[in-house]
GROMACS .gro file of C-alpha atoms in nm:
model
  385
    1MET     CA    1   2.664   0.341   1.052
    2ALA     CA    2   2.461   0.181   1.332
    3PRO     CA    3   2.122   0.035   1.239
    4VAL     CA    4   1.840   0.286   1.265
    5LYS     CA    5   1.584   0.210   1.534
    6VAL     CA    6   1.233   0.159   1.397
    7ALA     CA    7   0.886   0.128   1.545
    8ILE     CA    8   0.581   0.026   1.342
    9ASN     CA    9   0.234   0.149   1.434
   10GLY     CA   10  -0.024  -0.058   1.249
   11CYS     CA   11   0.053  -0.421   1.170
   12GLY     CA   12  -0.195  -0.457   0.886
   13ARG     CA   13  -0.118  -0.580   0.535
   14ILE     CA   14   0.146  -0.315   0.468
   15GLY     CA   15   0.285  -0.296   0.819
   16ARG     CA   16   0.348  -0.671   0.831
   17LEU     CA   17   0.501  -0.691   0.485
   18ALA     CA   18   0.723  -0.391   0.553
   19PHE     CA   19   0.839  -0.571   0.867
   20ARG     CA   20   0.920  -0.880   0.658
   21ALA     CA   21   1.104  -0.672   0.400
   22ALA     CA   22   1.313  -0.488   0.658
   23PHE     CA   23   1.376  -0.745   0.931
   24ASP     CA   24   1.661  -0.931   0.763
   25GLN     CA   25   1.837  -0.605   0.680
   26ALA     CA   26   1.985  -0.607   1.029
   27ASP     CA   27   2.266  -0.378   0.922
   28LYS     CA   28   2.008  -0.107   0.844
   29PHE     CA   29   1.716  -0.158   1.083
   30GLU     CA   30   1.662  -0.249   1.446
   31PHE     CA   31   1.298  -0.294   1.546
   32VAL     CA   32   1.227  -0.161   1.893
   33HIS     CA   33   0.847  -0.151   1.906
   34LEU     CA   34   0.531  -0.277   1.734
   35ASN     CA   35   0.178  -0.150   1.791
   36ASP     CA   36  -0.156  -0.272   1.662
   37LEU     CA   37  -0.515  -0.314   1.781
   38ALA     CA   38  -0.475  -0.691   1.748
   39SER     CA   39  -0.306  -0.904   2.011
   40ALA     CA   40   0.062  -0.989   1.997
   41GLU     CA   41  -0.038  -1.351   1.936
   42SER     CA   42  -0.248  -1.253   1.632
   43THR     CA   43   0.023  -1.031   1.489
   44ALA     CA   44   0.291  -1.298   1.535
   45TYR     CA   45   0.072  -1.553   1.357
   46LEU     CA   46  -0.008  -1.318   1.069
   47LEU     CA   47   0.358  -1.228   1.028
   48GLN     CA   48   0.444  -1.597   1.004
   49PHE     CA   49   0.163  -1.706   0.772
   50ASP     CA   50   0.018  -1.510   0.481
   51SER     CA   51  -0.250  -1.634   0.240
   52VAL     CA   52  -0.107  -1.430  -0.048
   53HIS     CA   53   0.267  -1.419   0.012
   54GLY     CA   54   0.314  -1.754   0.183
   55THR     CA   55   0.486  -1.865   0.500
   56TRP     CA   56   0.782  -1.653   0.608
   57ALA     CA   57   1.052  -1.909   0.543
   58GLY     CA   58   1.334  -1.931   0.795
   59HIS     CA   59   1.150  -1.731   1.060
   60GLU     CA   60   0.957  -1.864   1.359
   61LEU     CA   61   0.730  -1.616   1.535
   62SER     CA   62   0.564  -1.625   1.873
   63ALA     CA   63   0.431  -1.393   2.144
   64GLU     CA   64   0.596  -1.391   2.484
   65GLY     CA   65   0.596  -1.151   2.777
   66GLY     CA   66   0.445  -0.857   2.592
   67CYS     CA   67   0.676  -0.905   2.295
   68VAL     CA   68   0.666  -1.048   1.945
   69VAL     CA   69   0.956  -1.290   1.921
   70VAL     CA   70   1.128  -1.364   1.588
   71THR     CA   71   1.361  -1.664   1.581
   72THR     CA   72   1.596  -1.739   1.292
   73LYS     CA   73   1.897  -1.968   1.267
   74ASP     CA   74   2.123  -1.674   1.356
   75ARG     CA   75   1.936  -1.477   1.619
   76VAL     CA   76   1.638  -1.437   1.849
   77VAL     CA   77   1.479  -1.092   1.852
   78LYS     CA   78   1.221  -0.984   2.110
   79ILE     CA   79   1.026  -0.675   2.007
   80PRO     CA   80   0.808  -0.495   2.265
   81TYR     CA   81   0.442  -0.488   2.161
   82SER     CA   82   0.145  -0.270   2.254
   83GLN     CA   83  -0.226  -0.250   2.167
   84ALA     CA   84  -0.310   0.119   2.142
   85LYS     CA   85  -0.580   0.299   1.945
   86SER     CA   86  -0.385   0.615   1.869
   87PRO     CA   87  -0.024   0.731   1.840
   88ALA     CA   88  -0.060   0.937   2.157
   89GLN     CA   89  -0.192   0.640   2.354
   90GLU     CA   90   0.078   0.422   2.201
   91GLN     CA   91   0.346   0.661   2.321
   92GLN     CA   92   0.203   0.652   2.673
   93GLN     CA   93   0.194   0.272   2.679
   94GLN     CA   94   0.536   0.252   2.522
   95GLN     CA   95   0.685   0.479   2.786
   96GLN     CA   96   0.517   0.293   3.069
   97GLN     CA   97   0.585  -0.061   2.949
   98HIS     CA   98   0.905  -0.029   2.747
   99ALA     CA   99   1.067   0.295   2.861
  100GLU     CA  100   1.419   0.195   2.767
  101SER     CA  101   1.327   0.104   2.411
  102ALA     CA  102   1.098   0.404   2.369
  103ALA     CA  103   1.377   0.643   2.458
  104GLU     CA  104   1.592   0.498   2.181
  105VAL     CA  105   1.339   0.517   1.897
  106GLN     CA  106   1.478   0.731   1.617
  107ARG     CA  107   1.254   0.652   1.320
  108VAL     CA  108   0.895   0.541   1.284
  109GLN     CA  109   0.736   0.363   0.993
  110HIS     CA  110   0.366   0.423   1.036
  111SER     CA  111   0.112   0.201   0.863
  112CYS     CA  112  -0.198   0.418   0.855
  113SER     CA  113  -0.455   0.149   0.917
  114SER     CA  114  -0.411  -0.184   1.086
  115SER     CA  115  -0.687  -0.312   0.860
  116SER     CA  116  -0.546  -0.182   0.532
  117SER     CA  117  -0.526  -0.456   0.271
  118SER     CA  118  -0.336  -0.256   0.013
  119GLY     CA  119  -0.136   0.061  -0.013
  120HIS     CA  120  -0.457   0.248   0.065
  121ALA     CA  121  -0.596   0.273   0.415
  122GLU     CA  122  -0.970   0.262   0.458
  123LEU     CA  123  -1.130   0.603   0.498
  124PRO     CA  124  -1.178   0.602   0.878
  125GLY     CA  125  -0.818   0.495   0.914
  126GLU     CA  126  -0.699   0.772   0.686
  127LEU     CA  127  -0.898   1.035   0.870
  128GLU     CA  128  -0.790   0.905   1.210
  129TYR     CA  129  -0.423   0.838   1.147
  130ALA     CA  130  -0.303   1.025   0.840
  131GLY     CA  131  -0.335   1.385   0.955
  132LEU     CA  132  -0.042   1.585   1.084
  133GLY     CA  133  -0.216   1.648   1.415
  134VAL     CA  134  -0.222   1.278   1.491
  135GLN     CA  135   0.141   1.231   1.391
  136GLN     CA  136   0.257   1.519   1.610
  137PRO     CA  137   0.270   1.316   1.936
  138TYR     CA  138   0.556   1.114   1.789
  139LEU     CA  139   0.759   1.428   1.729
  140ASP     CA  140   0.662   1.567   2.069
  141LYS     CA  141   0.802   1.255   2.236
  142GLY     CA  142   1.136   1.286   2.060
  143VAL     CA  143   1.087   1.068   1.753
  144PRO     CA  144   1.251   1.283   1.485
  145LYS     CA  145   1.108   1.118   1.172
  146VAL     CA  146   0.774   0.962   1.076
  147VAL     CA  147   0.721   0.775   0.749
  148VAL     CA  148   0.353   0.727   0.662
  149SER     CA  149   0.233   0.443   0.440
  150ALA     CA  150  -0.064   0.624   0.284
  151PRO     CA  151  -0.140   0.970   0.147
  152VAL     CA  152  -0.153   1.227   0.427
  153LYS     CA  153  -0.480   1.418   0.429
  154ASP     CA  154  -0.394   1.750   0.588
  155PRO     CA  155  -0.417   2.116   0.482
  156ASN     CA  156  -0.045   2.153   0.549
  157PRO     CA  157   0.163   1.992   0.276
  158VAL     CA  158   0.364   1.680   0.349
  159LEU     CA  159   0.634   1.565   0.110
  160ASN     CA  160   0.507   1.276  -0.102
  161VAL     CA  161   0.808   1.061  -0.187
  162VAL     CA  162   0.809   0.809  -0.470
  163MET     CA  163   1.145   0.637  -0.464
  164GLY     CA  164   1.325   0.669  -0.794
  165CYS     CA  165   1.120   0.971  -0.896
  166ASN     CA  166   1.158   1.250  -0.642
  167HIS     CA  167   1.336   1.113  -0.335
  168ASP     CA  168   1.608   1.372  -0.390
  169LEU     CA  169   1.362   1.640  -0.271
  170TYR     CA  170   1.374   1.506   0.086
  171LYS     CA  171   1.532   1.763   0.319
  172PRO     CA  172   1.603   1.619   0.665
  173GLU     CA  173   1.613   1.960   0.829
  174VAL     CA  174   1.247   2.034   0.741
  175ASP     CA  175   1.078   1.707   0.638
  176HIS     CA  176   1.007   1.538   0.971
  177ILE     CA  177   0.692   1.365   0.843
  178VAL     CA  178   0.693   1.217   0.494
  179THR     CA  179   0.460   0.985   0.309
  180ALA     CA  180   0.533   0.708   0.062
  181ALA     CA  181   0.211   0.804  -0.122
  182SER     CA  182   0.001   0.506  -0.237
  183CYS     CA  183   0.072   0.180  -0.413
  184THR     CA  184  -0.091   0.300  -0.736
  185THR     CA  185   0.098   0.631  -0.730
  186ASN     CA  186   0.419   0.430  -0.693
  187CYS     CA  187   0.316   0.224  -0.997
  188LEU     CA  188   0.222   0.526  -1.207
  189ALA     CA  189   0.499   0.770  -1.120
  190PRO     CA  190   0.795   0.584  -1.279
  191VAL     CA  191   0.599   0.548  -1.604
  192VAL     CA  192   0.500   0.914  -1.599
  193LYS     CA  193   0.860   1.014  -1.528
  194VAL     CA  194   0.988   0.839  -1.840
  195ILE     CA  195   0.708   0.943  -2.074
  196HIS     CA  196   0.695   1.302  -1.953
  197GLU     CA  197   1.070   1.360  -1.952
  198LYS     CA  198   1.123   1.202  -2.295
  199LEU     CA  199   0.802   1.284  -2.484
  200GLY     CA  200   0.614   1.543  -2.278
  201ILE     CA  201   0.269   1.466  -2.139
  202ALA     CA  202  -0.003   1.710  -2.244
  203HIS     CA  203  -0.274   1.531  -2.046
  204GLY     CA  204  -0.389   1.181  -1.966
  205CYS     CA  205  -0.617   0.944  -1.783
  206ILE     CA  206  -0.554   0.619  -1.600
  207THR     CA  207  -0.763   0.327  -1.480
  208THR     CA  208  -0.621   0.098  -1.218
  209ILE     CA  209  -0.764  -0.253  -1.212
  210HIS     CA  210  -0.714  -0.307  -0.841
  211ASN     CA  211  -0.775  -0.612  -0.628
  212LEU     CA  212  -1.017  -0.600  -0.339
  213THR     CA  213  -0.946  -0.448   0.000
  214ASN     CA  214  -1.113  -0.510   0.332
  215THR     CA  215  -1.323  -0.196   0.308
  216GLN     CA  216  -1.543  -0.402   0.076
  217ALA     CA  217  -1.816  -0.644   0.175
  218ILE     CA  218  -1.757  -1.016   0.128
  219VAL     CA  219  -2.133  -1.073   0.098
  220ASP     CA  220  -2.414  -0.830   0.016
  221ALA     CA  221  -2.480  -0.598   0.308
  222PRO     CA  222  -2.661  -0.276   0.403
  223ASN     CA  223  -2.450   0.034   0.369
  224ALA     CA  224  -2.390   0.119   0.733
  225LYS     CA  225  -2.124   0.375   0.640
  226LYS     CA  226  -2.340   0.589   0.415
  227ALA     CA  227  -2.446   0.838   0.679
  228THR     CA  228  -2.108   0.890   0.840
  229CYS     CA  229  -1.833   0.846   0.582
  230ALA     CA  230  -1.933   1.052   0.281
  231VAL     CA  231  -1.653   1.256   0.129
  232PRO     CA  232  -1.764   1.509  -0.136
  233GLY     CA  233  -1.635   1.428  -0.480
  234ASP     CA  234  -1.546   1.066  -0.406
  235LEU     CA  235  -1.698   0.775  -0.593
  236HIS     CA  236  -1.718   0.466  -0.374
  237ARG     CA  237  -1.946   0.199  -0.515
  238THR     CA  238  -1.730  -0.058  -0.341
  239ASP     CA  239  -1.839   0.043   0.007
  240GLY     CA  240  -2.103   0.310  -0.043
  241ARG     CA  241  -1.896   0.610   0.061
  242GLY     CA  242  -1.915   0.937  -0.124
  243ASP     CA  243  -2.164   1.153  -0.313
  244GLU     CA  244  -2.296   0.858  -0.510
  245ALA     CA  245  -2.343   0.645  -0.199
  246THR     CA  246  -2.576   0.351  -0.246
  247PRO     CA  247  -2.814   0.206   0.014
  248ALA     CA  248  -2.628  -0.125   0.007
  249VAL     CA  249  -2.293  -0.270  -0.094
  250LEU     CA  250  -2.263  -0.588  -0.296
  251SER     CA  251  -2.023  -0.879  -0.267
  252ALA     CA  252  -1.662  -0.802  -0.356
  253LEU     CA  253  -1.625  -1.164  -0.463
  254MET     CA  254  -1.882  -1.139  -0.742
  255ASN     CA  255  -1.856  -0.786  -0.880
  256LEU     CA  256  -1.636  -0.543  -1.067
  257ALA     CA  257  -1.684  -0.215  -0.883
  258PRO     CA  258  -1.581   0.132  -1.004
  259THR     CA  259  -1.433   0.350  -0.732
  260SER     CA  260  -1.220   0.658  -0.687
  261THR     CA  261  -0.843   0.678  -0.694
  262GLY     CA  262  -0.636   0.978  -0.610
  263SER     CA  263  -0.325   0.829  -0.768
  264ALA     CA  264  -0.344   1.023  -1.095
  265THR     CA  265  -0.407   1.362  -0.937
  266ALA     CA  266  -0.143   1.283  -0.673
  267ILE     CA  267   0.113   1.268  -0.954
  268ALA     CA  268   0.104   1.649  -0.946
  269LEU     CA  269   0.264   1.626  -0.601
  270ILE     CA  270   0.555   1.445  -0.766
  271PHE     CA  271   0.553   1.639  -1.094
  272PRO     CA  272   0.394   1.980  -1.019
  273GLU     CA  273   0.385   2.083  -1.384
  274LEU     CA  274   0.123   1.811  -1.445
  275LYS     CA  275  -0.130   1.956  -1.200
  276GLY     CA  276  -0.475   1.937  -1.358
  277LYS     CA  277  -0.342   1.730  -1.649
  278LEU     CA  278  -0.404   1.377  -1.516
  279ASN     CA  279  -0.703   1.202  -1.362
  280GLY     CA  280  -0.839   0.853  -1.332
  281LEU     CA  281  -1.059   0.590  -1.174
  282ALA     CA  282  -1.019   0.248  -1.022
  283VAL     CA  283  -1.208  -0.075  -1.074
  284ARG     CA  284  -1.199  -0.321  -0.785
  285VAL     CA  285  -1.186  -0.682  -0.899
  286PRO     CA  286  -1.233  -1.008  -0.704
  287LEU     CA  287  -0.863  -1.095  -0.670
  288THR     CA  288  -0.651  -1.081  -0.356
  289ASN     CA  289  -0.331  -0.928  -0.493
  290SER     CA  290  -0.145  -0.796  -0.797
  291SER     CA  291  -0.300  -0.510  -0.991
  292ILE     CA  292  -0.258  -0.338  -1.327
  293THR     CA  293  -0.278   0.027  -1.430
  294ASP     CA  294  -0.406   0.121  -1.775
  295CYS     CA  295  -0.233   0.446  -1.873
  296VAL     CA  296  -0.341   0.670  -2.160
  297PHE     CA  297  -0.137   0.984  -2.233
  298GLU     CA  298  -0.154   1.246  -2.505
  299VAL     CA  299   0.211   1.335  -2.561
  300LYS     CA  300   0.364   1.647  -2.713
  301LYS     CA  301   0.619   1.473  -2.932
  302ALA     CA  302   0.513   1.229  -3.204
  303THR     CA  303   0.626   0.876  -3.127
  304THR     CA  304   0.576   0.507  -3.196
  305ALA     CA  305   0.506   0.204  -2.978
  306GLU     CA  306   0.858   0.084  -3.049
  307GLU     CA  307   1.010   0.410  -2.927
  308VAL     CA  308   0.793   0.415  -2.614
  309ASN     CA  309   0.898   0.061  -2.527
  310ALA     CA  310   1.262   0.140  -2.596
  311LEU     CA  311   1.250   0.438  -2.360
  312LEU     CA  312   1.085   0.235  -2.085
  313LYS     CA  313   1.321  -0.058  -2.131
  314GLU     CA  314   1.626   0.168  -2.109
  315ALA     CA  315   1.494   0.327  -1.789
  316SER     CA  316   1.425  -0.015  -1.635
  317GLU     CA  317   1.787  -0.117  -1.695
  318THR     CA  318   1.952   0.207  -1.583
  319TYR     CA  319   1.822   0.494  -1.371
  320LEU     CA  320   1.500   0.316  -1.263
  321ALA     CA  321   1.646  -0.034  -1.222
  322GLY     CA  322   1.476  -0.220  -0.940
  323ILE     CA  323   1.181   0.019  -0.946
  324LEU     CA  324   1.052   0.004  -1.304
  325GLY     CA  325   1.036  -0.330  -1.482
  326PHE     CA  326   0.993  -0.416  -1.849
  327GLU     CA  327   0.835  -0.749  -1.941
  328THR     CA  328   0.812  -0.904  -2.288
  329ARG     CA  329   0.670  -1.243  -2.183
  330PRO     CA  330   0.290  -1.296  -2.189
  331LEU     CA  331   0.248  -1.299  -1.811
  332VAL     CA  332  -0.071  -1.259  -1.608
  333SER     CA  333  -0.147  -1.111  -1.267
  334VAL     CA  334  -0.041  -1.406  -1.051
  335ASP     CA  335   0.306  -1.393  -1.207
  336TYR     CA  336   0.363  -1.054  -1.046
  337VAL     CA  337   0.281  -1.159  -0.689
  338ASN     CA  338   0.590  -1.104  -0.471
  339ASP     CA  339   0.752  -0.880  -0.734
  340SER     CA  340   0.940  -0.613  -0.541
  341ARG     CA  341   0.940  -0.356  -0.822
  342SER     CA  342   0.695  -0.065  -0.814
  343SER     CA  343   0.579  -0.096  -1.174
  344ILE     CA  344   0.632  -0.346  -1.456
  345VAL     CA  345   0.546  -0.243  -1.813
  346ASP     CA  346   0.374  -0.508  -2.025
  347ALA     CA  347   0.559  -0.446  -2.351
  348ALA     CA  348   0.320  -0.637  -2.576
  349CYS     CA  349   0.031  -0.411  -2.475
  350THR     CA  350   0.192  -0.077  -2.561
  351GLN     CA  351   0.005   0.111  -2.835
  352VAL     CA  352   0.037   0.449  -3.004
  353ILE     CA  353  -0.258   0.599  -3.192
  354ASP     CA  354  -0.212   0.875  -3.448
  355GLY     CA  355   0.140   0.945  -3.330
  356THR     CA  356   0.061   1.116  -2.999
  357MET     CA  357  -0.183   0.902  -2.800
  358VAL     CA  358   0.013   0.650  -2.592
  359LYS     CA  359  -0.155   0.358  -2.417
  360LEU     CA  360   0.033   0.114  -2.196
  361TYR     CA  361  -0.018  -0.133  -1.913
  362ALA     CA  362   0.186  -0.138  -1.593
  363TRP     CA  363   0.157  -0.428  -1.348
  364TYR     CA  364   0.233  -0.406  -0.977
  365ASP     CA  365   0.215  -0.613  -0.662
  366ASN     CA  366   0.029  -0.348  -0.469
  367GLU     CA  367   0.127  -0.505  -0.137
  368TRP     CA  368   0.484  -0.633  -0.160
  369GLY     CA  369   0.614  -0.381  -0.414
  370TYR     CA  370   0.476  -0.090  -0.213
  371SER     CA  371   0.609  -0.232   0.114
  372CYS     CA  372   0.957  -0.259  -0.036
  373ARG     CA  373   0.946   0.107  -0.140
  374LEU     CA  374   0.828   0.202   0.208
  375VAL     CA  375   1.134   0.030   0.352
  376ASP     CA  376   1.356   0.197   0.091
  377LEU     CA  377   1.214   0.533   0.192
  378ALA     CA  378   1.278   0.463   0.561
  379ALA     CA  379   1.638   0.376   0.477
  380HIS     CA  380   1.670   0.692   0.269
  381VAL     CA  381   1.537   0.904   0.555
  382ALA     CA  382   1.772   0.732   0.799
  383THR     CA  383   2.083   0.791   0.591
  384SER     CA  384   2.009   1.146   0.478
  385GLN     CA  385   2.107   1.321   0.799
   0.00000   0.00000   0.00000
């Protein structure tokens, strides 16, 4: 099968890491276009050098003639580049500047916000880029599939795909826009799958201890977003958005900040029978990468910590291998940076109280792990015709 042609709109944290993850899979992917608000020179530099994930070894990047150029020992790849503010504008520029490549595009990975620092886009980015109406120009121009790297906020349902959990639900004849959900949903879903299928989840609550994102303030600042970005029901002490908006936001480098997460409720999109049974919060912490989700479930079948760990370990070695991990060593957050798995259970922390309350920790590299699943989803979409 010929490599699928891919364009990326949004070369932020996830867009760049997805590019890294997919580029060397030349048998699967051919990149034909990149778009971002930043210049080609900036994007090339940020693809080459990364404060968290290190220099991209074996790859030299530059900008030349309206392209991002990637040079390895085996090949030189020139990828047309544009600076557009919207998918529609990007399509116009792409047709004008790179008509030949644009006509060949068959798949699009779409990073919702060029400024996203995790699996979650900032709110303006989500509202601007993650609705079906904004994705439609791609389909109108002949791009048959769009893969979105954040939850899609739209009244019309879009298939949320968590690889390893429900990717078999993808139907190419109807699912032209799909989303890879969020990084935390990808961490939580494999754990929920095992616990729910083996023990039955009655209800539960999660807390994700999540590193900072660039929606937060580095130093104390007035809350300029308060008047324009409130979303009813959201709790955003990190940047002042939501019903409990504050007049100012405090330094992300010096505070633990409670905030909202839709990851627990989004599980119902993966496992519909759990609708209304799970909820949770997030706490932003002053770290740049690698997060942990604290899961508490009331299960229907009495169990023990040993049984829970045995079930998770078996899944990590069989039907969820490469997606769910199981770790017995006393590791800490930095040890999970650059881990490509979606979720890694910390075995020593598993507890069971009174037979039916299960508590466990699941680590995840919320950037690299999520980006790898995004690439896996793009490959799944490409080969499911």
